[in-house]
mmCIF file of C-alpha atoms in Angstrom:
data_model
loop_
_atom_site.group_PDB
_atom_site.id
_atom_site.type_symbol
_atom_site.label_atom_id
_atom_site.label_comp_id
_atom_site.label_asym_id
_atom_site.label_seq_id
_atom_site.Cartn_x
_atom_site.Cartn_y
_atom_site.Cartn_z
ATOM 1 C CA MET A 1 38.569 -35.591 -11.244
ATOM 2 C CA ARG A 2 40.985 -38.193 -10.274
ATOM 3 C CA GLU A 3 39.472 -41.018 -12.205
ATOM 4 C CA MET A 4 39.454 -38.600 -15.221
ATOM 5 C CA SER A 5 43.030 -37.964 -15.001
ATOM 6 C CA LEU A 6 43.932 -41.650 -14.393
ATOM 7 C CA THR A 7 42.000 -42.476 -17.556
ATOM 8 C CA GLN A 8 43.933 -39.588 -19.584
ATOM 9 C CA GLU A 9 47.176 -40.943 -18.413
ATOM 10 C CA SER A 10 46.314 -44.389 -19.533
ATOM 11 C CA ASP A 11 45.178 -43.032 -22.740
ATOM 12 C CA VAL A 12 48.640 -41.415 -23.287
ATOM 13 C CA ARG A 13 50.370 -44.455 -22.412
ATOM 14 C CA GLU A 14 48.086 -46.630 -24.640
ATOM 15 C CA ARG A 15 48.999 -44.417 -27.389
ATOM 16 C CA VAL A 16 52.761 -44.097 -26.863
ATOM 17 C CA ARG A 17 52.494 -48.051 -26.818
ATOM 18 C CA GLU A 18 50.729 -48.156 -29.997
ATOM 19 C CA GLU A 19 53.203 -45.824 -31.653
ATOM 20 C CA TYR A 20 56.149 -47.781 -30.287
ATOM 21 C CA ASN A 21 54.603 -51.146 -31.407
ATOM 22 C CA ASP A 22 53.913 -49.881 -34.931
ATOM 23 C CA LEU A 23 57.752 -48.456 -34.967
ATOM 24 C CA ILE A 24 58.906 -51.754 -33.880
ATOM 25 C CA HIS A 25 56.864 -53.614 -36.362
ATOM 26 C CA SER A 26 57.781 -51.290 -39.341
ATOM 27 C CA ILE A 27 61.502 -52.025 -38.238
ATOM 28 C CA PHE A 28 61.114 -55.742 -38.009
ATOM 29 C CA ASN A 29 59.502 -55.459 -41.436
ATOM 30 C CA SER A 30 62.327 -53.641 -42.952
ATOM 31 C CA THR A 31 64.885 -55.941 -41.357
ATOM 32 C CA PHE A 32 63.035 -58.855 -42.593
ATOM 33 C CA GLN A 33 62.854 -57.436 -46.070
ATOM 34 C CA LEU A 34 66.548 -56.762 -45.944
ATOM 35 C CA ARG A 35 67.454 -60.179 -44.780
ATOM 36 C CA SER A 36 65.179 -61.835 -47.261
ATOM 37 C CA LYS A 37 66.889 -59.557 -50.132
ATOM 38 C CA PHE A 38 70.396 -60.468 -48.515
ATOM 39 C CA ASP A 39 69.530 -64.054 -48.667
ATOM 40 C CA GLN A 40 68.362 -63.832 -52.337
ATOM 41 C CA PHE A 41 71.336 -61.981 -53.014
ATOM 42 C CA ARG A 42 73.719 -64.693 -51.516
ATOM 43 C CA ASN A 43 71.758 -67.501 -53.509
ATOM 44 C CA GLU A 44 71.858 -65.505 -56.636
ATOM 45 C CA LEU A 45 75.702 -64.825 -55.948
ATOM 46 C CA GLN A 46 76.220 -68.589 -55.300
ATOM 47 C CA ASP A 47 74.557 -69.359 -58.363
ATOM 48 C CA ASP A 48 76.603 -66.931 -60.602
ATOM 49 C CA VAL A 49 79.852 -68.201 -58.890
ATOM 50 C CA PHE A 50 78.938 -71.611 -59.895
ATOM 51 C CA ASP A 51 77.996 -70.700 -63.292
ATOM 52 C CA LYS A 52 81.160 -68.903 -63.556
ATOM 53 C CA ILE A 53 83.189 -71.968 -62.153
ATOM 54 C CA ASN A 54 81.503 -74.088 -64.617
ATOM 55 C CA GLU A 55 82.320 -71.856 -67.289
ATOM 56 C CA THR A 56 85.786 -71.745 -66.401
ATOM 57 C CA ARG A 57 86.072 -75.385 -65.967
ATOM 58 C CA LYS A 58 84.579 -76.005 -69.562
ATOM 59 C CA GLU A 59 87.240 -73.381 -70.824
ATOM 60 C CA ALA A 60 89.927 -75.118 -68.748
ATOM 61 C CA VAL A 61 89.153 -78.507 -70.038
ATOM 62 C CA ASP A 62 88.922 -77.183 -73.803
ATOM 63 C CA ALA A 63 92.423 -75.550 -73.182
ATOM 64 C CA MET A 64 93.871 -78.514 -71.692
ATOM 65 C CA ALA A 65 92.451 -80.732 -74.396
ATOM 66 C CA LYS A 66 94.020 -78.286 -77.020
ATOM 67 C CA LEU A 67 97.357 -78.206 -75.263
ATOM 68 C CA GLN A 68 97.365 -82.103 -74.933
ATOM 69 C CA GLN A 69 96.749 -82.437 -78.542
ATOM 70 C CA LYS A 70 99.485 -79.947 -79.541
ATOM 71 C CA PHE A 71 102.116 -81.465 -77.327
ATOM 72 C CA LYS A 72 101.406 -85.115 -77.031
ATOM 73 C CA GLY A 73 99.297 -85.452 -80.200
ATOM 74 C CA THR A 74 96.833 -87.435 -78.425
ATOM 75 C CA SER A 75 94.036 -86.321 -75.820
ATOM 76 C CA ASP A 76 92.312 -88.085 -73.035
ATOM 77 C CA ASP A 77 88.688 -87.108 -74.149
ATOM 78 C CA GLU A 78 87.012 -89.728 -72.213
ATOM 79 C CA GLU A 79 88.234 -88.595 -68.550
ATOM 80 C CA LEU A 80 87.539 -84.930 -69.449
ATOM 81 C CA LYS A 81 84.081 -85.842 -70.936
ATOM 82 C CA ALA A 82 83.447 -87.876 -67.507
ATOM 83 C CA ASN A 83 84.434 -84.875 -65.357
ATOM 84 C CA LEU A 84 82.431 -82.499 -67.519
ATOM 85 C CA SER A 85 79.471 -84.867 -67.027
ATOM 86 C CA ARG A 86 79.792 -84.919 -63.351
ATOM 87 C CA ALA A 87 80.480 -81.324 -63.183
ATOM 88 C CA GLU A 88 77.300 -80.690 -65.168
ATOM 89 C CA GLN A 89 75.418 -82.921 -63.041
ATOM 90 C CA ILE A 90 76.790 -81.107 -59.998
ATOM 91 C CA ARG A 91 75.736 -77.852 -61.633
ATOM 92 C CA ALA A 92 72.201 -79.270 -62.284
ATOM 93 C CA LEU A 93 72.069 -80.293 -58.604
ATOM 94 C CA GLN A 94 73.415 -76.745 -57.561
ATOM 95 C CA ASN A 95 70.814 -75.142 -59.903
ATOM 96 C CA GLU A 96 68.108 -77.277 -58.122
ATOM 97 C CA ASN A 97 69.466 -76.465 -54.685
ATOM 98 C CA HIS A 98 69.473 -72.754 -55.826
ATOM 99 C CA HIS A 99 65.703 -73.172 -56.865
ATOM 100 C CA LEU A 100 64.838 -74.816 -53.561
ATOM 101 C CA ASN A 101 66.743 -72.182 -51.592
ATOM 102 C CA GLN A 102 64.679 -69.779 -53.370
ATOM 103 C CA LEU A 103 61.567 -71.666 -52.823
ATOM 104 C CA VAL A 104 62.707 -71.658 -49.101
ATOM 105 C CA LEU A 105 63.452 -68.357 -48.939
ATOM 106 C CA LYS A 106 59.911 -67.539 -50.344
ATOM 107 C CA MET A 107 58.473 -69.642 -47.759
ATOM 108 C CA LYS A 108 60.395 -68.075 -45.129
ATOM 109 C CA ALA A 109 59.521 -64.693 -46.409
ATOM 110 C CA LEU A 110 55.904 -66.023 -46.683
ATOM 111 C CA ASN A 111 55.581 -67.306 -43.198
ATOM 112 C CA SER A 112 57.531 -64.453 -41.573
ATOM 113 C CA TRP A 113 54.962 -62.056 -43.584
ATOM 114 C CA ARG A 114 52.119 -64.182 -42.461
ATOM 115 C CA GLN A 115 53.624 -64.220 -38.816
ATOM 116 C CA ASN A 116 53.939 -60.489 -39.085
ATOM 117 C CA VAL A 117 50.403 -59.706 -40.499
ATOM 118 C CA LYS A 118 49.148 -62.124 -37.787
ATOM 119 C CA THR A 119 51.245 -60.302 -34.996
ATOM 120 C CA HIS A 120 50.307 -56.827 -36.335
ATOM 121 C CA SER A 121 46.586 -58.097 -36.574
ATOM 122 C CA PHE A 122 46.917 -59.616 -32.998
ATOM 123 C CA LEU A 123 48.611 -56.532 -31.658
ATOM 124 C CA LYS A 124 45.978 -54.246 -33.501
ATOM 125 C CA THR A 125 43.195 -56.472 -32.117
ATOM 126 C CA THR A 126 44.458 -56.532 -28.901
ATOM 127 C CA SER A 127 45.006 -52.827 -29.129
ATOM 128 C CA ASP A 128 41.293 -52.461 -30.511
ATOM 129 C CA LEU A 129 40.155 -54.588 -27.527
ATOM 130 C CA ARG A 130 42.001 -52.423 -25.027
ATOM 131 C CA LYS A 131 40.654 -49.544 -26.510
ATOM 132 C CA LYS A 132 37.177 -50.883 -26.402
ATOM 133 C CA ALA A 133 37.958 -51.870 -22.967
ATOM 134 C CA GLU A 134 38.872 -48.406 -21.992
ATOM 135 C CA ASN A 135 36.280 -46.991 -23.900
ATOM 136 C CA SER A 136 33.596 -49.463 -22.168
ATOM 137 C CA ARG A 137 35.314 -48.487 -18.789
ATOM 138 C CA LYS A 138 34.949 -44.613 -19.765
ATOM 139 C CA ALA A 139 31.569 -45.251 -20.800
ATOM 140 C CA GLU A 140 30.880 -47.278 -17.660
ATOM 141 C CA LEU A 141 32.229 -44.288 -15.618
ATOM 142 C CA GLU A 142 30.259 -41.920 -17.671
ATOM 143 C CA LEU A 143 27.297 -43.787 -17.335
ATOM 144 C CA HIS A 144 27.810 -44.262 -13.529
ATOM 145 C CA MET A 145 28.163 -40.506 -13.197
ATOM 146 C CA LEU A 146 25.328 -39.734 -15.308
ATOM 147 C CA ALA A 147 23.371 -42.365 -13.169
ATOM 148 C CA GLU A 148 24.583 -40.562 -10.057
ATOM 149 C CA GLU A 149 23.622 -37.216 -11.614
ATOM 150 C CA GLU A 150 20.273 -38.814 -12.610
ATOM 151 C CA VAL A 151 19.754 -40.141 -9.222
ATOM 152 C CA VAL A 152 20.502 -36.844 -7.711
ATOM 153 C CA LEU A 153 18.274 -35.132 -10.301
ATOM 154 C CA LEU A 154 15.544 -37.616 -9.719
ATOM 155 C CA ARG A 155 15.878 -37.160 -6.020
ATOM 156 C CA GLN A 156 15.468 -33.327 -6.512
ATOM 157 C CA GLN A 157 12.599 -33.914 -8.754
ATOM 158 C CA LEU A 158 10.912 -36.284 -6.340
ATOM 159 C CA VAL A 159 11.689 -33.404 -3.616
ATOM 160 C CA ALA A 160 10.357 -30.850 -6.107
ATOM 161 C CA SER A 161 7.276 -32.993 -7.115
ATOM 162 C CA ARG A 162 6.752 -33.743 -3.279
ATOM 163 C CA ASN A 163 6.608 -30.075 -2.583
ATOM 164 C CA ALA A 164 4.612 -29.403 -5.632
ATOM 165 C CA MET A 165 2.283 -32.313 -4.683
ATOM 166 C CA ALA A 166 1.864 -30.681 -1.137
ATOM 167 C CA SER A 167 1.381 -27.156 -2.741
ATOM 168 C CA THR A 168 -1.031 -28.534 -4.991
ATOM 169 C CA GLU A 169 -2.788 -30.646 -2.172
ATOM 170 C CA LYS A 170 -2.990 -27.193 -0.390
ATOM 171 C CA ASP A 171 -4.363 -25.383 -3.538
ATOM 172 C CA SER A 172 -6.786 -28.162 -3.996
ATOM 173 C CA MET A 173 -7.911 -27.810 -0.497
ATOM 174 C CA GLN A 174 -8.268 -24.127 -0.889
ATOM 175 C CA VAL A 175 -10.165 -24.715 -4.179
ATOM 176 C CA ARG A 176 -12.208 -27.292 -2.801
ATOM 177 C CA LYS A 177 -12.968 -24.767 0.160
ATOM 178 C CA LEU A 178 -13.759 -22.165 -2.298
ATOM 179 C CA LEU A 179 -16.140 -24.231 -4.381
ATOM 180 C CA GLN A 180 -17.679 -25.478 -1.226
ATOM 181 C CA LYS A 181 -18.081 -21.709 -0.271
ATOM 182 C CA GLU A 182 -19.200 -20.632 -3.874
ATOM 183 C CA LEU A 183 -21.606 -23.622 -3.853
ATOM 184 C CA LYS A 184 -23.051 -22.526 -0.417
ATOM 185 C CA ILE A 185 -23.360 -18.928 -1.546
ATOM 186 C CA LYS A 186 -25.087 -20.174 -4.803
ATOM 187 C CA SER A 187 -27.550 -22.339 -2.707
ATOM 188 C CA GLU A 188 -28.081 -19.278 -0.517
ATOM 189 C CA ARG A 189 -28.557 -17.048 -3.327
ATOM 190 C CA GLU A 190 -30.715 -19.573 -5.131
ATOM 191 C CA HIS A 191 -32.545 -19.684 -1.485
ATOM 192 C CA GLU A 192 -32.835 -15.932 -1.279
ATOM 193 C CA GLU A 193 -33.934 -15.710 -4.844
ATOM 194 C CA ALA A 194 -36.384 -18.336 -4.510
ATOM 195 C CA GLN A 195 -37.476 -16.445 -1.259
ATOM 196 C CA ARG A 196 -37.810 -13.166 -3.211
ATOM 197 C CA GLU A 197 -39.732 -14.720 -5.896
ATOM 198 C CA ARG A 198 -42.011 -15.991 -3.476
ATOM 199 C CA SER A 199 -42.175 -12.503 -1.553
ATOM 200 C CA LYS A 200 -42.625 -10.808 -4.892
ATOM 201 C CA GLN A 201 -45.371 -13.013 -5.744
ATOM 202 C CA GLN A 202 -46.858 -12.510 -2.403
ATOM 203 C CA LEU A 203 -46.346 -8.790 -2.697
ATOM 204 C CA GLU A 204 -47.846 -8.832 -6.127
ATOM 205 C CA GLN A 205 -51.118 -10.768 -4.773
ATOM 206 C CA ALA A 206 -51.057 -8.411 -1.667
ATOM 207 C CA LYS A 207 -50.856 -5.284 -4.060
ATOM 208 C CA GLN A 208 -53.674 -6.805 -6.251
ATOM 209 C CA ALA A 209 -55.705 -7.624 -3.106
ATOM 210 C CA GLY A 210 -55.216 -4.026 -1.498
ATOM 211 C CA VAL A 211 -55.481 -1.886 -4.628
ATOM 212 C CA GLU A 212 -59.117 -1.027 -3.888
ATOM 213 C CA LYS A 213 -58.224 -0.394 -0.237
ATOM 214 C CA LEU A 214 -55.553 1.672 -1.071
ATOM 215 C CA VAL A 215 -57.811 3.780 -3.209
ATOM 216 C CA ASP A 216 -60.348 4.360 -0.531
ATOM 217 C CA GLU A 217 -57.691 5.348 1.637
ATOM 218 C CA LEU A 218 -56.306 7.666 -0.884
ATOM 219 C CA MET A 219 -59.654 9.012 -1.099
ATOM 220 C CA ASP A 220 -60.422 9.529 2.629
ATOM 221 C CA LYS A 221 -56.779 11.010 2.814
ATOM 222 C CA GLU A 222 -57.644 13.543 -0.095
ATOM 223 C CA ALA A 223 -60.782 14.759 1.981
ATOM 224 C CA ARG A 224 -58.824 14.791 5.205
ATOM 225 C CA LEU A 225 -56.200 17.069 3.384
ATOM 226 C CA LYS A 226 -58.843 19.281 1.969
ATOM 227 C CA ARG A 227 -60.214 19.873 5.334
ATOM 228 C CA LEU A 228 -56.595 20.244 6.925
ATOM 229 C CA GLU A 229 -55.958 22.905 4.128
ATOM 230 C CA GLU A 230 -59.138 24.850 4.931
ATOM 231 C CA GLU A 231 -58.244 24.613 8.846
ATOM 232 C CA GLN A 232 -54.691 26.047 7.798
ATOM 233 C CA ASP A 233 -56.280 28.846 5.886
ATOM 234 C CA ARG A 234 -58.624 29.558 8.678
ATOM 235 C CA THR A 235 -55.608 29.524 11.289
ATOM 236 C CA SER A 236 -53.748 31.662 8.751
ATOM 237 C CA LYS A 237 -56.441 34.420 8.744
ATOM 238 C CA LEU A 238 -56.394 34.019 12.498
ATOM 239 C CA THR A 239 -52.740 34.700 12.840
ATOM 240 C CA HIS A 240 -53.120 37.460 10.538
ATOM 241 C CA LEU A 241 -55.967 39.228 12.611
ATOM 242 C CA ALA A 242 -53.861 38.437 15.735
ATOM 243 C CA TYR A 243 -50.905 40.075 14.274
ATOM 244 C CA GLU A 244 -53.003 43.168 13.314
ATOM 245 C CA LYS A 245 -54.433 43.328 16.831
ATOM 246 C CA ALA A 246 -51.196 43.054 18.311
ATOM 247 C CA LYS A 247 -49.861 45.881 16.129
ATOM 248 C CA ARG A 248 -52.679 48.146 16.921
ATOM 249 C CA ASP A 249 -52.141 47.233 20.734
ATOM 250 C CA VAL A 250 -48.352 48.170 20.164
ATOM 251 C CA ASP A 251 -49.408 51.343 18.677
ATOM 252 C CA ILE A 252 -51.932 51.780 21.722
ATOM 253 C CA LYS A 253 -49.126 51.106 24.110
ATOM 254 C CA ARG A 254 -46.688 53.624 22.312
ATOM 255 C CA LYS A 255 -49.324 56.309 22.476
ATOM 256 C CA GLN A 256 -49.818 55.590 26.104
ATOM 257 C CA LEU A 257 -46.215 55.437 27.014
ATOM 258 C CA ASN A 258 -45.562 58.855 24.857
ATOM 259 C CA HIS A 259 -48.579 60.414 26.831
ATOM 260 C CA GLU A 260 -47.221 59.065 30.231
ATOM 261 C CA ARG A 261 -43.743 60.586 29.174
ATOM 262 C CA LEU A 262 -45.197 63.896 28.485
ATOM 263 C CA LEU A 263 -47.104 63.696 31.867
ATOM 264 C CA LYS A 264 -43.613 62.740 33.798
ATOM 265 C CA LEU A 265 -41.920 65.482 31.949
ATOM 266 C CA ASP A 266 -44.513 67.763 33.234
ATOM 267 C CA ALA A 267 -44.483 66.419 36.802
ATOM 268 C CA PHE A 268 -40.828 66.731 36.902
ATOM 269 C CA GLN A 269 -40.741 70.354 35.637
ATOM 270 C CA ARG A 270 -43.138 71.104 38.648
ATOM 271 C CA VAL A 271 -40.711 69.240 41.080
ATOM 272 C CA ASP A 272 -37.976 71.182 39.787
ATOM 273 C CA THR A 273 -39.693 74.632 40.167
ATOM 274 C CA LEU A 274 -40.577 73.563 43.765
ATOM 275 C CA GLN A 275 -37.110 72.324 44.390
ATOM 276 C CA SER A 276 -35.731 75.618 42.985
ATOM 277 C CA GLN A 277 -38.222 77.414 45.297
ATOM 278 C CA VAL A 278 -37.009 75.613 48.403
ATOM 279 C CA TYR A 279 -33.395 76.096 47.403
ATOM 280 C CA ASP A 280 -34.121 79.855 47.226
ATOM 281 C CA TYR A 281 -35.704 79.792 50.639
ATOM 282 C CA GLU A 282 -32.608 77.951 52.227
ATOM 283 C CA SER A 283 -30.552 80.493 50.588
ATOM 284 C CA THR A 284 -32.414 83.307 52.117
ATOM 285 C CA LEU A 285 -32.029 81.738 55.538
ATOM 286 C CA LEU A 286 -28.329 80.973 55.056
ATOM 287 C CA ASN A 287 -27.652 84.666 54.215
ATOM 288 C CA ARG A 288 -29.119 85.816 57.611
ATOM 289 C CA PRO A 289 -26.580 87.121 60.372
ATOM 290 C CA PRO A 290 -25.163 84.315 62.465
ATOM 291 C CA SER A 291 -27.014 83.874 65.934
ATOM 292 C CA ALA A 292 -26.839 81.702 68.988
ATOM 293 C CA ALA A 293 -28.566 78.831 66.970
ATOM 294 C CA THR A 294 -25.927 78.369 64.512
ATOM 295 C CA PRO A 295 -23.585 76.119 66.599
ATOM 296 C CA SER A 296 -26.526 73.870 67.023
ATOM 297 C CA LEU A 297 -27.090 73.946 63.134
ATOM 298 C CA SER A 298 -23.473 73.175 62.215
ATOM 299 C CA LYS A 299 -24.132 69.382 62.938
ATOM 300 C CA PRO A 300 -26.897 68.697 60.592
ATOM 301 C CA ARG A 301 -24.787 70.669 57.987
ATOM 302 C CA SER A 302 -22.115 68.588 58.578
ATOM 303 C CA ARG A 303 -24.227 65.436 58.178
ATOM 304 C CA ALA A 304 -25.858 66.942 54.995
ATOM 305 C CA THR A 305 -22.262 67.546 53.571
ATOM 306 C CA SER A 306 -20.995 64.113 54.568
ATOM 307 C CA ALA A 307 -23.957 62.564 53.093
ATOM 308 C CA THR A 308 -23.367 64.390 49.871
ATOM 309 C CA GLN A 309 -19.884 63.062 49.789
ATOM 310 C CA LEU A 310 -20.498 59.801 50.621
ATOM 311 C CA SER A 311 -23.155 59.877 47.868
ATOM 312 C CA ARG A 312 -20.540 61.194 45.591
ATOM 313 C CA ARG A 313 -18.073 58.601 46.523
ATOM 314 C CA SER A 314 -20.362 55.777 46.516
ATOM 315 C CA ARG A 315 -22.296 56.607 43.321
ATOM 316 C CA PRO A 316 -21.243 54.392 40.166
ATOM 317 C CA SER A 317 -20.870 55.561 36.817
ATOM 318 C CA THR A 318 -24.013 56.586 34.814
ATOM 319 C CA THR A 319 -23.026 54.366 31.771
ATOM 320 C CA GLY A 320 -23.730 51.084 33.817
ATOM 321 C CA ASN A 321 -27.037 49.257 33.733
ATOM 322 C CA GLN A 322 -27.912 50.241 37.406
ATOM 323 C CA TRP A 323 -31.463 51.596 38.087
ATOM 324 C CA PRO A 324 -31.686 54.055 39.301
ATOM 325 C CA PRO A 325 -28.505 55.851 38.437
ATOM 326 C CA PRO A 326 -26.777 58.121 40.870
ATOM 327 C CA VAL A 327 -27.628 61.790 41.048
ATOM 328 C CA SER A 328 -25.299 64.708 42.058
ATOM 329 C CA TRP A 329 -26.381 67.413 44.231
ATOM 330 C CA PRO A 330 -24.746 70.813 44.768
ATOM 331 C CA ALA A 331 -22.739 71.245 47.955
ATOM 332 C CA ASN A 332 -24.676 74.370 49.130
ATOM 333 C CA ARG A 333 -28.205 72.363 49.007
ATOM 334 C CA SER A 334 -29.241 70.126 51.786
ATOM 335 C CA LEU A 335 -31.066 66.802 50.944
ATOM 336 C CA THR A 336 -34.093 67.366 53.282
ATOM 337 C CA PRO A 337 -36.574 70.204 53.260
ATOM 338 C CA TYR A 338 -35.511 71.308 56.942
ATOM 339 C CA GLY A 339 -31.821 70.645 56.392
ATOM 340 C CA GLU A 340 -30.153 73.890 57.571
ATOM 341 C CA PHE A 341 -33.302 75.922 58.983
ATOM 342 C CA PRO A 342 -32.992 77.880 62.151
ATOM 343 C CA ALA A 343 -34.174 76.023 65.124
ATOM 344 C CA ASP A 344 -36.913 78.585 65.929
ATOM 345 C CA ILE A 345 -38.222 78.061 62.375
ATOM 346 C CA ALA A 346 -37.458 74.154 62.110
ATOM 347 C CA THR A 347 -39.397 73.578 65.225
ATOM 348 C CA PRO A 348 -42.813 74.802 64.036
ATOM 349 C CA LEU A 349 -42.446 73.030 60.784
ATOM 350 C CA ASN A 350 -41.526 69.979 62.422
ATOM 351 C CA ASN A 351 -44.711 70.340 64.752
ATOM 352 C CA GLU A 352 -46.817 71.137 61.535
ATOM 353 C CA SER A 353 -45.455 68.026 59.978
ATOM 354 C CA LYS A 354 -46.276 65.923 62.837
ATOM 355 C CA LYS A 355 -49.862 67.432 62.976
ATOM 356 C CA ILE A 356 -50.226 66.953 59.216
ATOM 357 C CA GLN A 357 -49.136 63.318 58.441
ATOM 358 C CA ARG A 358 -48.314 62.709 54.953
ATOM 359 C CA PRO A 359 -48.141 59.567 53.338
ATOM 360 C CA LYS A 360 -44.621 57.910 53.487
ATOM 361 C CA THR A 361 -42.829 58.646 50.065
ATOM 362 C CA VAL A 362 -39.083 57.799 49.116
ATOM 363 C CA GLY A 363 -36.556 60.193 50.295
ATOM 364 C CA GLY A 364 -35.330 63.410 48.435
ATOM 365 C CA ARG A 365 -32.083 61.557 47.034
ATOM 366 C CA LEU A 366 -33.910 58.564 45.688
ATOM 367 C CA ARG A 367 -36.411 60.928 44.278
ATOM 368 C CA SER A 368 -33.988 63.026 42.543
ATOM 369 C CA ARG A 369 -32.144 60.048 41.180
ATOM 370 C CA ILE A 370 -35.115 58.666 39.683
ATOM 371 C CA ALA A 371 -35.978 61.818 38.169
ATOM 372 C CA GLU A 372 -32.593 62.445 36.554
ATOM 373 C CA GLN A 373 -32.549 59.016 35.186
ATOM 374 C CA LEU A 374 -36.226 59.208 33.779
ATOM 375 C CA LEU A 375 -34.956 62.481 32.225
ATOM 376 C CA ASN A 376 -31.912 61.337 30.862
ATOM 377 C CA GLU A 377 -32.866 57.947 29.401
ATOM 378 C CA LEU A 378 -36.738 57.936 28.949
ATOM 379 C CA GLU A 379 -36.766 57.648 25.236
ATOM 380 C CA PRO A 380 -34.323 54.625 24.873
ATOM 381 C CA ASP A 381 -36.140 52.720 27.642
ATOM 382 C CA THR A 382 -39.515 53.522 26.039
ATOM 383 C CA HIS A 383 -38.271 52.457 22.576
ATOM 384 C CA ARG A 384 -36.926 49.287 24.209
ATOM 385 C CA THR A 385 -39.959 48.654 26.062
ATOM 386 C CA ILE A 386 -42.152 49.099 22.988
ATOM 387 C CA VAL A 387 -39.798 46.773 20.819
ATOM 388 C CA GLN A 388 -40.177 44.113 23.654
ATOM 389 C CA LEU A 389 -43.728 44.290 23.542
ATOM 390 C CA ALA A 390 -43.844 44.092 19.914
ATOM 391 C CA GLN A 391 -41.623 40.946 20.038
ATOM 392 C CA LEU A 392 -43.656 39.279 22.778
ATOM 393 C CA GLN A 393 -46.706 39.833 20.576
ATOM 394 C CA LEU A 394 -45.239 38.370 17.802
ATOM 395 C CA GLU A 395 -43.741 35.429 19.514
ATOM 396 C CA GLY A 396 -47.182 34.748 21.017
ATOM 397 C CA VAL A 397 -48.786 34.957 17.510
ATOM 398 C CA ALA A 398 -45.972 32.596 16.043
ATOM 399 C CA GLY A 399 -46.432 30.135 18.988
ATOM 400 C CA ASN A 400 -50.296 30.073 18.261
ATOM 401 C CA GLY A 401 -49.789 29.565 14.450
ATOM 402 C CA ALA A 402 -47.043 26.912 15.057
ATOM 403 C CA SER A 403 -49.091 25.156 17.587
ATOM 404 C CA GLY A 404 -51.844 25.175 15.045
ATOM 405 C CA LEU A 405 -49.573 24.134 12.450
ATOM 406 C CA SER A 406 -48.300 21.263 14.619
ATOM 407 C CA GLY A 407 -51.712 20.073 15.364
ATOM 408 C CA SER A 408 -52.720 20.095 11.898
ATOM 409 C CA GLY A 409 -49.327 18.369 10.748
ATOM 410 C CA GLY A 410 -49.877 15.822 13.551
ATOM 411 C CA ARG A 411 -53.498 15.197 12.363
ATOM 412 C CA ARG A 412 -52.106 14.836 8.774
ATOM 413 C CA ASP A 413 -49.393 12.343 10.133
ATOM 414 C CA LYS A 414 -52.265 10.454 11.711
ATOM 415 C CA TYR A 415 -53.899 10.293 8.556
#
């Protein structure tokens, strides 16, 4: 920027100098022209003055000659003529001097014009040369700046080219690696294809070689399949027969259970009748008047009542899954056949029981509980047992059929 400002300032100065020189040159030209005109005018004026002087001399000589002739009667013509001739010679010399002055003025004007032209051309050439020098200097500066810019650009281009070269080298390495990888994959594929072709050829040869063997094996397998189908039909028939047999067995069991139920109901009715008779007998004994044996019988009754209370407290709900369920007894009944008998009656009965030894059975409480549970839940238990027996029979039949099918399937897999 400083160089540009300096160059602009020098350009302005040079332009002002040129304008000043042109103005001075025009002033010098105008002054020279005026001077030459003044010199010409002076020369012309002198010539005119000399002409007028010569004319006036001639007139004066003529007038003097006329006056001499008039007053003297004689005139001196020779002296006048000699003066006139000398005046004419002077005049001729003056004319010649005038022409020479004109020539000298013309030569001066020509020399001054030449000098001015030369100086103007010199100044012009110097200004042109100065302009050329300035222009060359400017061009040099511009070229220097352009060279610096080009150097910077070239350096940037060099850096960019180096970076591009590095990136291209990286890309080329990657491309080379990819090409090597692709070539490797291609070679592997070609090798695999060749192996596949060989394996296909071998398989075709093996297929062609083993077609007859496969046909024979297929025939054998078909025969085995026929035999297996026959076995399967036979096993299905057997399973159907087993199912029918199980169904018949279930029907027989159901009939037997119904018969047993009826028998148990009859037995329970008989037990109820016997118990009612025992209870009636006990009630008759209780209705007798009190005697001395009553205090001794209070303890067994209290025991019986406490036993009934304990049985009532300890029995669970009949809705549970306990077997046998609890049974509630009336408070005025004893749990034993000799619970509240008098001592005189109870002792012979005890003695008879000692003499006749009956087989040991469950107590009256347990017997009554079993009876009540059987009476209350006989039908659902019977139905449940029948269903369980049928399910067990069906599971046994299904297990036999599955085992037969698995055996036939295993034999089929072996084939």
